[in-house]
């Protein structure tokens, strides 16, 4: 998995465009540097500024002011350049997959694989509770949570909050509407978690009715009620709880406590 916006930002300056030699013609206002020493219009003799102008929209018909033309032409060319960069990365990835020289670093699966028990309920203590997720401390790793869901023994709409260490207000929240049958699971998309700091996925127990169903303890016949939290090569998780009056603001992290998970019920 890769982020197209990040690829554009990081690679747009790797190669650059040489300025139009005709000082009276259209001029570029950006992309004039190259960190690698490579230039796009040095790749092929047909890839010239004049030829690019010939296929570009007729910006001079909109506004004949030279500075306006230069800005519009540069914006157009930058978009074309960014699109080409992403396409080159896509082609490279596809080729690596075909020859089997690329592999998936992280599988796309369900974090919790326990067999839950609808009778195993979590006590409601009026706190903010949830999971702390700590991605690997690296800017090259992104943990993506495709869906987050909850289970309760009563039907309701539960607001799930996402907090990040170092940020006083919530990153976002999403409302999960539980389906008609109590105990059923309903998932909603969340976000990507980058590699610095800790993230807290939580709900406020004061906002719910009934009790949460324990989805951590495995009730298969051979498990003996073992409770486990998901972890992987690039992240770890911890159940937490904290007394806090404002569920939309990050609390003093020194007050964060480890949540107690019942192992049977």
PDB file of C-alpha atoms in Angstrom:
ATOM      1  CA  UNK A   1       0.000   0.000   0.000  1.00  0.00           C
ATOM      2  CA  UNK A   2       1.209   3.498  -0.770  1.00  0.00           C
ATOM      3  CA  UNK A   3      -0.137   7.022  -0.401  1.00  0.00           C
ATOM      4  CA  UNK A   4      -0.349   8.849  -3.743  1.00  0.00           C
ATOM      5  CA  UNK A   5      -0.261  12.287  -2.096  1.00  0.00           C
ATOM      6  CA  UNK A   6       2.941  11.409  -0.237  1.00  0.00           C
ATOM      7  CA  UNK A   7       4.540  10.051  -3.410  1.00  0.00           C
ATOM      8  CA  UNK A   8       3.759  13.285  -5.262  1.00  0.00           C
ATOM      9  CA  UNK A   9       5.157  15.442  -2.473  1.00  0.00           C
ATOM     10  CA  UNK A  10       8.342  13.423  -2.006  1.00  0.00           C
ATOM     11  CA  UNK A  11       9.193  12.780  -5.674  1.00  0.00           C
ATOM     12  CA  UNK A  12       8.135  15.989  -7.426  1.00  0.00           C
ATOM     13  CA  UNK A  13      11.565  17.541  -6.816  1.00  0.00           C
ATOM     14  CA  UNK A  14      13.627  14.451  -7.626  1.00  0.00           C
ATOM     15  CA  UNK A  15      13.750  15.505 -11.287  1.00  0.00           C
ATOM     16  CA  UNK A  16      12.949  18.968 -12.610  1.00  0.00           C
ATOM     17  CA  UNK A  17      12.153  20.951 -15.725  1.00  0.00           C
ATOM     18  CA  UNK A  18      14.680  23.209 -17.452  1.00  0.00           C
ATOM     19  CA  UNK A  19      13.362  26.710 -17.983  1.00  0.00           C
ATOM     20  CA  UNK A  20      12.182  27.841 -21.416  1.00  0.00           C
ATOM     21  CA  UNK A  21      15.199  29.268 -23.219  1.00  0.00           C
ATOM     22  CA  UNK A  22      12.963  31.853 -24.895  1.00  0.00           C
ATOM     23  CA  UNK A  23      12.691  34.547 -22.248  1.00  0.00           C
ATOM     24  CA  UNK A  24       9.865  36.189 -24.193  1.00  0.00           C
ATOM     25  CA  UNK A  25       7.825  32.974 -24.205  1.00  0.00           C
ATOM     26  CA  UNK A  26       5.909  31.133 -21.514  1.00  0.00           C
ATOM     27  CA  UNK A  27       7.997  30.639 -18.388  1.00  0.00           C
ATOM     28  CA  UNK A  28       7.791  28.078 -15.598  1.00  0.00           C
ATOM     29  CA  UNK A  29       7.345  29.373 -12.055  1.00  0.00           C
ATOM     30  CA  UNK A  30       7.959  26.055 -10.270  1.00  0.00           C
ATOM     31  CA  UNK A  31       9.683  22.645 -10.655  1.00  0.00           C
ATOM     32  CA  UNK A  32      12.926  24.306 -11.762  1.00  0.00           C
ATOM     33  CA  UNK A  33      15.207  22.368  -9.397  1.00  0.00           C
ATOM     34  CA  UNK A  34      16.354  18.751  -9.454  1.00  0.00           C
ATOM     35  CA  UNK A  35      17.774  16.980  -6.411  1.00  0.00           C
ATOM     36  CA  UNK A  36      19.065  14.151  -8.633  1.00  0.00           C
ATOM     37  CA  UNK A  37      20.469  16.268 -11.454  1.00  0.00           C
ATOM     38  CA  UNK A  38      17.964  14.714 -13.871  1.00  0.00           C
ATOM     39  CA  UNK A  39      15.662  16.792 -16.056  1.00  0.00           C
ATOM     40  CA  UNK A  40      12.396  15.724 -17.662  1.00  0.00           C
ATOM     41  CA  UNK A  41      13.043  17.685 -20.845  1.00  0.00           C
ATOM     42  CA  UNK A  42      16.428  16.012 -21.173  1.00  0.00           C
ATOM     43  CA  UNK A  43      14.919  12.537 -21.584  1.00  0.00           C
ATOM     44  CA  UNK A  44      13.812  12.898 -25.220  1.00  0.00           C
ATOM     45  CA  UNK A  45      14.440  15.565 -27.893  1.00  0.00           C
ATOM     46  CA  UNK A  46      10.680  15.913 -28.479  1.00  0.00           C
ATOM     47  CA  UNK A  47      10.012  16.725 -24.829  1.00  0.00           C
ATOM     48  CA  UNK A  48      10.525  20.474 -25.077  1.00  0.00           C
ATOM     49  CA  UNK A  49       8.767  23.461 -23.554  1.00  0.00           C
ATOM     50  CA  UNK A  50       7.589  24.547 -27.019  1.00  0.00           C
ATOM     51  CA  UNK A  51       5.985  21.166 -27.661  1.00  0.00           C
ATOM     52  CA  UNK A  52       4.356  21.204 -24.229  1.00  0.00           C
ATOM     53  CA  UNK A  53       2.933  24.657 -24.932  1.00  0.00           C
ATOM     54  CA  UNK A  54       1.506  23.380 -28.208  1.00  0.00           C
ATOM     55  CA  UNK A  55      -0.590  20.732 -26.417  1.00  0.00           C
ATOM     56  CA  UNK A  56      -1.473  22.822 -23.359  1.00  0.00           C
ATOM     57  CA  UNK A  57      -4.810  24.652 -23.010  1.00  0.00           C
ATOM     58  CA  UNK A  58      -4.886  28.130 -24.598  1.00  0.00           C
ATOM     59  CA  UNK A  59      -4.370  30.026 -21.364  1.00  0.00           C
ATOM     60  CA  UNK A  60      -3.732  33.258 -23.301  1.00  0.00           C
ATOM     61  CA  UNK A  61      -7.355  33.253 -24.446  1.00  0.00           C
ATOM     62  CA  UNK A  62      -8.518  33.405 -20.831  1.00  0.00           C
ATOM     63  CA  UNK A  63      -6.152  36.144 -19.659  1.00  0.00           C
ATOM     64  CA  UNK A  64      -3.346  37.563 -21.854  1.00  0.00           C
ATOM     65  CA  UNK A  65      -1.338  38.761 -18.843  1.00  0.00           C
ATOM     66  CA  UNK A  66       2.030  37.013 -19.076  1.00  0.00           C
ATOM     67  CA  UNK A  67       2.345  36.288 -15.354  1.00  0.00           C
ATOM     68  CA  UNK A  68      -1.135  34.732 -15.323  1.00  0.00           C
ATOM     69  CA  UNK A  69      -0.258  32.582 -18.341  1.00  0.00           C
ATOM     70  CA  UNK A  70       2.990  31.442 -16.705  1.00  0.00           C
ATOM     71  CA  UNK A  71       1.218  30.450 -13.479  1.00  0.00           C
ATOM     72  CA  UNK A  72      -1.571  28.602 -15.290  1.00  0.00           C
ATOM     73  CA  UNK A  73       0.869  26.751 -17.549  1.00  0.00           C
ATOM     74  CA  UNK A  74       3.042  25.741 -14.593  1.00  0.00           C
ATOM     75  CA  UNK A  75       0.019  24.490 -12.635  1.00  0.00           C
ATOM     76  CA  UNK A  76      -1.111  22.422 -15.630  1.00  0.00           C
ATOM     77  CA  UNK A  77       2.353  20.955 -16.178  1.00  0.00           C
ATOM     78  CA  UNK A  78       2.792  20.176 -12.476  1.00  0.00           C
ATOM     79  CA  UNK A  79      -0.450  18.189 -12.418  1.00  0.00           C
ATOM     80  CA  UNK A  80       0.645  16.252 -15.504  1.00  0.00           C
ATOM     81  CA  UNK A  81       4.035  15.613 -13.894  1.00  0.00           C
ATOM     82  CA  UNK A  82       2.498  14.393 -10.624  1.00  0.00           C
ATOM     83  CA  UNK A  83       0.123  12.090 -12.506  1.00  0.00           C
ATOM     84  CA  UNK A  84       3.061  10.648 -14.439  1.00  0.00           C
ATOM     85  CA  UNK A  85       5.016  10.070 -11.221  1.00  0.00           C
ATOM     86  CA  UNK A  86       2.140   8.119  -9.653  1.00  0.00           C
ATOM     87  CA  UNK A  87       1.643   6.144 -12.883  1.00  0.00           C
ATOM     88  CA  UNK A  88       5.358   5.254 -12.937  1.00  0.00           C
ATOM     89  CA  UNK A  89       5.157   3.978  -9.351  1.00  0.00           C
ATOM     90  CA  UNK A  90       2.017   1.977 -10.167  1.00  0.00           C
ATOM     91  CA  UNK A  91       3.728   0.386 -13.186  1.00  0.00           C
ATOM     92  CA  UNK A  92       6.811  -0.431 -11.122  1.00  0.00           C
ATOM     93  CA  UNK A  93       4.745  -2.054  -8.368  1.00  0.00           C
ATOM     94  CA  UNK A  94       2.707  -4.035 -10.908  1.00  0.00           C
ATOM     95  CA  UNK A  95       5.870  -5.302 -12.582  1.00  0.00           C
ATOM     96  CA  UNK A  96       7.395  -6.350  -9.261  1.00  0.00           C
ATOM     97  CA  UNK A  97       4.235  -8.273  -8.390  1.00  0.00           C
ATOM     98  CA  UNK A  98       4.189 -10.074 -11.757  1.00  0.00           C
ATOM     99  CA  UNK A  99       7.758 -11.315 -11.373  1.00  0.00           C
ATOM    100  CA  UNK A 100       7.089 -12.072  -7.682  1.00  0.00           C
ATOM    101  CA  UNK A 101       9.852  -9.833  -6.368  1.00  0.00           C
ATOM    102  CA  UNK A 102       7.416  -7.898  -4.154  1.00  0.00           C
ATOM    103  CA  UNK A 103       5.530  -9.102  -1.124  1.00  0.00           C
ATOM    104  CA  UNK A 104       2.830  -7.836   1.209  1.00  0.00           C
ATOM    105  CA  UNK A 105       4.336  -6.545   4.441  1.00  0.00           C
ATOM    106  CA  UNK A 106       1.059  -6.487   6.326  1.00  0.00           C
ATOM    107  CA  UNK A 107      -1.869  -8.779   5.704  1.00  0.00           C
ATOM    108  CA  UNK A 108      -5.350  -7.319   5.509  1.00  0.00           C
ATOM    109  CA  UNK A 109      -7.228  -9.273   8.145  1.00  0.00           C
ATOM    110  CA  UNK A 110      -9.339  -8.985  11.274  1.00  0.00           C
ATOM    111  CA  UNK A 111      -7.326  -8.029  14.352  1.00  0.00           C
ATOM    112  CA  UNK A 112      -9.631  -9.847  16.749  1.00  0.00           C
ATOM    113  CA  UNK A 113     -10.102 -13.504  15.927  1.00  0.00           C
ATOM    114  CA  UNK A 114     -11.526 -14.624  19.263  1.00  0.00           C
ATOM    115  CA  UNK A 115     -14.802 -16.498  19.631  1.00  0.00           C
ATOM    116  CA  UNK A 116     -16.837 -14.098  21.732  1.00  0.00           C
ATOM    117  CA  UNK A 117     -19.540 -14.868  24.272  1.00  0.00           C
ATOM    118  CA  UNK A 118     -22.640 -12.653  24.354  1.00  0.00           C
ATOM    119  CA  UNK A 119     -22.964 -13.351  28.082  1.00  0.00           C
ATOM    120  CA  UNK A 120     -19.443 -12.057  28.833  1.00  0.00           C
ATOM    121  CA  UNK A 121     -20.118  -8.371  29.535  1.00  0.00           C
ATOM    122  CA  UNK A 122     -17.739  -5.545  30.364  1.00  0.00           C
ATOM    123  CA  UNK A 123     -18.566  -3.546  33.505  1.00  0.00           C
ATOM    124  CA  UNK A 124     -19.565   0.074  32.885  1.00  0.00           C
ATOM    125  CA  UNK A 125     -17.554   2.360  35.190  1.00  0.00           C
ATOM    126  CA  UNK A 126     -18.343   5.733  33.618  1.00  0.00           C
ATOM    127  CA  UNK A 127     -14.879   6.143  32.086  1.00  0.00           C
ATOM    128  CA  UNK A 128     -13.393   6.719  28.670  1.00  0.00           C
ATOM    129  CA  UNK A 129     -12.216   3.305  27.508  1.00  0.00           C
ATOM    130  CA  UNK A 130     -10.669   1.827  24.405  1.00  0.00           C
ATOM    131  CA  UNK A 131      -7.444   0.786  22.736  1.00  0.00           C
ATOM    132  CA  UNK A 132      -4.095   2.533  22.581  1.00  0.00           C
ATOM    133  CA  UNK A 133      -2.453   1.756  19.226  1.00  0.00           C
ATOM    134  CA  UNK A 134       1.282   2.383  18.878  1.00  0.00           C
ATOM    135  CA  UNK A 135       2.574   2.044  15.292  1.00  0.00           C
ATOM    136  CA  UNK A 136       6.238   1.343  14.713  1.00  0.00           C
ATOM    137  CA  UNK A 137       8.086   4.622  15.246  1.00  0.00           C
ATOM    138  CA  UNK A 138       9.019   5.075  11.621  1.00  0.00           C
ATOM    139  CA  UNK A 139       7.882   7.549   8.984  1.00  0.00           C
ATOM    140  CA  UNK A 140       7.951   4.723   6.447  1.00  0.00           C
ATOM    141  CA  UNK A 141       5.152   2.722   8.110  1.00  0.00           C
ATOM    142  CA  UNK A 142       1.426   3.464   8.020  1.00  0.00           C
ATOM    143  CA  UNK A 143      -1.115   1.357   9.881  1.00  0.00           C
ATOM    144  CA  UNK A 144      -4.509   1.557   8.210  1.00  0.00           C
ATOM    145  CA  UNK A 145      -7.628   0.657  10.161  1.00  0.00           C
ATOM    146  CA  UNK A 146     -10.250  -0.176   7.570  1.00  0.00           C
ATOM    147  CA  UNK A 147     -13.104  -0.566  10.047  1.00  0.00           C
ATOM    148  CA  UNK A 148     -13.760  -0.149  13.737  1.00  0.00           C
ATOM    149  CA  UNK A 149     -16.792  -1.745  15.344  1.00  0.00           C
ATOM    150  CA  UNK A 150     -18.380  -2.301  18.739  1.00  0.00           C
ATOM    151  CA  UNK A 151     -20.735  -4.813  20.344  1.00  0.00           C
ATOM    152  CA  UNK A 152     -23.243  -4.002  23.094  1.00  0.00           C
ATOM    153  CA  UNK A 153     -26.142  -5.875  24.623  1.00  0.00           C
ATOM    154  CA  UNK A 154     -28.558  -3.045  23.734  1.00  0.00           C
ATOM    155  CA  UNK A 155     -29.238  -1.222  20.461  1.00  0.00           C
ATOM    156  CA  UNK A 156     -27.917   2.339  20.273  1.00  0.00           C
ATOM    157  CA  UNK A 157     -25.663   4.737  18.388  1.00  0.00           C
ATOM    158  CA  UNK A 158     -22.141   4.817  19.823  1.00  0.00           C
ATOM    159  CA  UNK A 159     -19.703   7.640  19.100  1.00  0.00           C
ATOM    160  CA  UNK A 160     -16.129   6.409  18.633  1.00  0.00           C
ATOM    161  CA  UNK A 161     -13.332   8.952  19.130  1.00  0.00           C
ATOM    162  CA  UNK A 162      -9.800   8.937  17.744  1.00  0.00           C
ATOM    163  CA  UNK A 163      -7.121  10.815  19.699  1.00  0.00           C
ATOM    164  CA  UNK A 164      -3.419  11.260  19.018  1.00  0.00           C
ATOM    165  CA  UNK A 165      -0.719  12.045  21.543  1.00  0.00           C
ATOM    166  CA  UNK A 166       0.494  15.609  21.143  1.00  0.00           C
ATOM    167  CA  UNK A 167      -2.877  16.863  19.915  1.00  0.00           C
ATOM    168  CA  UNK A 168      -5.308  18.356  22.436  1.00  0.00           C
ATOM    169  CA  UNK A 169      -8.501  17.814  20.456  1.00  0.00           C
ATOM    170  CA  UNK A 170      -9.874  14.697  18.819  1.00  0.00           C
ATOM    171  CA  UNK A 171      -8.517  13.745  15.403  1.00  0.00           C
ATOM    172  CA  UNK A 172     -11.984  12.635  14.339  1.00  0.00           C
ATOM    173  CA  UNK A 173     -15.047  10.760  15.511  1.00  0.00           C
ATOM    174  CA  UNK A 174     -17.485   8.399  13.861  1.00  0.00           C
ATOM    175  CA  UNK A 175     -20.933   7.246  14.916  1.00  0.00           C
ATOM    176  CA  UNK A 176     -21.564   3.506  14.864  1.00  0.00           C
ATOM    177  CA  UNK A 177     -25.237   2.562  14.607  1.00  0.00           C
ATOM    178  CA  UNK A 178     -25.785  -0.870  16.076  1.00  0.00           C
ATOM    179  CA  UNK A 179     -28.015  -3.173  14.018  1.00  0.00           C
ATOM    180  CA  UNK A 180     -31.494  -4.318  15.113  1.00  0.00           C
ATOM    181  CA  UNK A 181     -30.281  -7.507  16.776  1.00  0.00           C
ATOM    182  CA  UNK A 182     -28.519  -6.808  20.111  1.00  0.00           C
ATOM    183  CA  UNK A 183     -24.983  -8.160  20.191  1.00  0.00           C
ATOM    184  CA  UNK A 184     -24.372  -7.890  16.469  1.00  0.00           C
ATOM    185  CA  UNK A 185     -21.259  -6.132  15.174  1.00  0.00           C
ATOM    186  CA  UNK A 186     -21.300  -3.061  12.966  1.00  0.00           C
ATOM    187  CA  UNK A 187     -18.129  -1.547  11.501  1.00  0.00           C
ATOM    188  CA  UNK A 188     -17.298   1.971  10.321  1.00  0.00           C
ATOM    189  CA  UNK A 189     -14.170   3.253   8.513  1.00  0.00           C
ATOM    190  CA  UNK A 190     -11.599   5.068  10.638  1.00  0.00           C
ATOM    191  CA  UNK A 191      -8.293   6.403   9.294  1.00  0.00           C
ATOM    192  CA  UNK A 192      -4.589   5.808   8.697  1.00  0.00           C
ATOM    193  CA  UNK A 193      -2.187   5.935  11.636  1.00  0.00           C
ATOM    194  CA  UNK A 194       1.312   7.173  10.860  1.00  0.00           C
ATOM    195  CA  UNK A 195       4.397   6.103  12.737  1.00  0.00           C
ATOM    196  CA  UNK A 196       4.906   8.759  15.400  1.00  0.00           C
ATOM    197  CA  UNK A 197       3.231   8.922  18.805  1.00  0.00           C
ATOM    198  CA  UNK A 198       0.317   6.914  20.143  1.00  0.00           C
ATOM    199  CA  UNK A 199      -3.295   6.769  19.025  1.00  0.00           C
ATOM    200  CA  UNK A 200      -6.306   6.182  21.253  1.00  0.00           C
ATOM    201  CA  UNK A 201      -9.539   4.693  19.887  1.00  0.00           C
ATOM    202  CA  UNK A 202     -12.180   5.181  22.558  1.00  0.00           C
ATOM    203  CA  UNK A 203     -15.775   5.722  23.578  1.00  0.00           C
ATOM    204  CA  UNK A 204     -17.305   7.358  26.642  1.00  0.00           C
ATOM    205  CA  UNK A 205     -19.082   4.878  28.931  1.00  0.00           C
ATOM    206  CA  UNK A 206     -21.348   7.691  30.185  1.00  0.00           C
ATOM    207  CA  UNK A 207     -22.817   7.965  26.676  1.00  0.00           C
ATOM    208  CA  UNK A 208     -23.914   4.344  26.339  1.00  0.00           C
ATOM    209  CA  UNK A 209     -26.764   2.233  27.598  1.00  0.00           C
ATOM    210  CA  UNK A 210     -26.318  -1.341  28.708  1.00  0.00           C
ATOM    211  CA  UNK A 211     -22.901  -2.988  28.629  1.00  0.00           C
ATOM    212  CA  UNK A 212     -20.203  -3.770  26.098  1.00  0.00           C
ATOM    213  CA  UNK A 213     -19.678  -7.376  25.037  1.00  0.00           C
ATOM    214  CA  UNK A 214     -16.158  -8.633  25.638  1.00  0.00           C
ATOM    215  CA  UNK A 215     -14.608  -9.336  22.246  1.00  0.00           C
ATOM    216  CA  UNK A 216     -11.109 -10.095  23.527  1.00  0.00           C
ATOM    217  CA  UNK A 217     -11.603 -13.298  25.483  1.00  0.00           C
ATOM    218  CA  UNK A 218     -11.576 -16.403  23.293  1.00  0.00           C
ATOM    219  CA  UNK A 219     -14.321 -18.878  24.187  1.00  0.00           C
ATOM    220  CA  UNK A 220     -13.399 -21.715  21.866  1.00  0.00           C
ATOM    221  CA  UNK A 221     -13.422 -25.098  23.593  1.00  0.00           C
ATOM    222  CA  UNK A 222      -9.623 -25.370  23.733  1.00  0.00           C
ATOM    223  CA  UNK A 223      -8.814 -21.769  24.668  1.00  0.00           C
ATOM    224  CA  UNK A 224      -9.777 -21.896  28.367  1.00  0.00           C
ATOM    225  CA  UNK A 225     -10.973 -18.277  28.174  1.00  0.00           C
ATOM    226  CA  UNK A 226      -7.628 -16.701  27.269  1.00  0.00           C
ATOM    227  CA  UNK A 227      -7.764 -12.925  26.716  1.00  0.00           C
ATOM    228  CA  UNK A 228      -5.391 -11.506  24.116  1.00  0.00           C
ATOM    229  CA  UNK A 229      -4.958  -8.111  22.489  1.00  0.00           C
ATOM    230  CA  UNK A 230      -3.917  -7.831  18.828  1.00  0.00           C
ATOM    231  CA  UNK A 231      -0.290  -7.073  18.011  1.00  0.00           C
ATOM    232  CA  UNK A 232       1.900  -7.315  14.969  1.00  0.00           C
ATOM    233  CA  UNK A 233       5.316  -6.635  13.580  1.00  0.00           C
ATOM    234  CA  UNK A 234       4.554  -2.972  13.001  1.00  0.00           C
ATOM    235  CA  UNK A 235       2.217  -2.086  15.864  1.00  0.00           C
ATOM    236  CA  UNK A 236       1.079  -2.999  19.377  1.00  0.00           C
ATOM    237  CA  UNK A 237      -2.123  -2.354  21.305  1.00  0.00           C
ATOM    238  CA  UNK A 238      -3.090  -1.913  24.956  1.00  0.00           C
ATOM    239  CA  UNK A 239      -6.568  -1.689  26.476  1.00  0.00           C
ATOM    240  CA  UNK A 240      -6.908   1.500  28.545  1.00  0.00           C
ATOM    241  CA  UNK A 241      -9.357   3.419  30.711  1.00  0.00           C
ATOM    242  CA  UNK A 242      -9.292   6.939  32.118  1.00  0.00           C
ATOM    243  CA  UNK A 243     -11.590   9.197  34.147  1.00  0.00           C
ATOM    244  CA  UNK A 244     -12.153  12.315  32.044  1.00  0.00           C
ATOM    245  CA  UNK A 245     -14.999  14.827  31.813  1.00  0.00           C
ATOM    246  CA  UNK A 246     -14.589  15.927  28.180  1.00  0.00           C
ATOM    247  CA  UNK A 247     -14.660  13.055  25.658  1.00  0.00           C
ATOM    248  CA  UNK A 248     -13.691  15.425  22.804  1.00  0.00           C
ATOM    249  CA  UNK A 249     -10.354  16.488  24.322  1.00  0.00           C
ATOM    250  CA  UNK A 250      -7.185  14.548  25.067  1.00  0.00           C
ATOM    251  CA  UNK A 251      -6.602  13.918  28.759  1.00  0.00           C
ATOM    252  CA  UNK A 252      -3.395  14.070  30.775  1.00  0.00           C
ATOM    253  CA  UNK A 253      -1.740  10.871  29.575  1.00  0.00           C
ATOM    254  CA  UNK A 254      -0.160  10.349  32.986  1.00  0.00           C
ATOM    255  CA  UNK A 255      -3.640   9.401  34.228  1.00  0.00           C
ATOM    256  CA  UNK A 256      -4.164   6.680  31.623  1.00  0.00           C
ATOM    257  CA  UNK A 257      -4.676   3.303  33.235  1.00  0.00           C
ATOM    258  CA  UNK A 258      -4.650  -0.220  31.865  1.00  0.00           C
ATOM    259  CA  UNK A 259      -8.151  -1.615  31.483  1.00  0.00           C
ATOM    260  CA  UNK A 260      -9.122  -4.817  33.247  1.00  0.00           C
ATOM    261  CA  UNK A 261     -10.450  -7.431  30.842  1.00  0.00           C
ATOM    262  CA  UNK A 262     -12.612 -10.206  32.290  1.00  0.00           C
ATOM    263  CA  UNK A 263     -11.451 -13.618  31.147  1.00  0.00           C
ATOM    264  CA  UNK A 264     -14.737 -15.423  31.599  1.00  0.00           C
ATOM    265  CA  UNK A 265     -18.399 -14.760  31.704  1.00  0.00           C
TER     266      UNK A 265
END
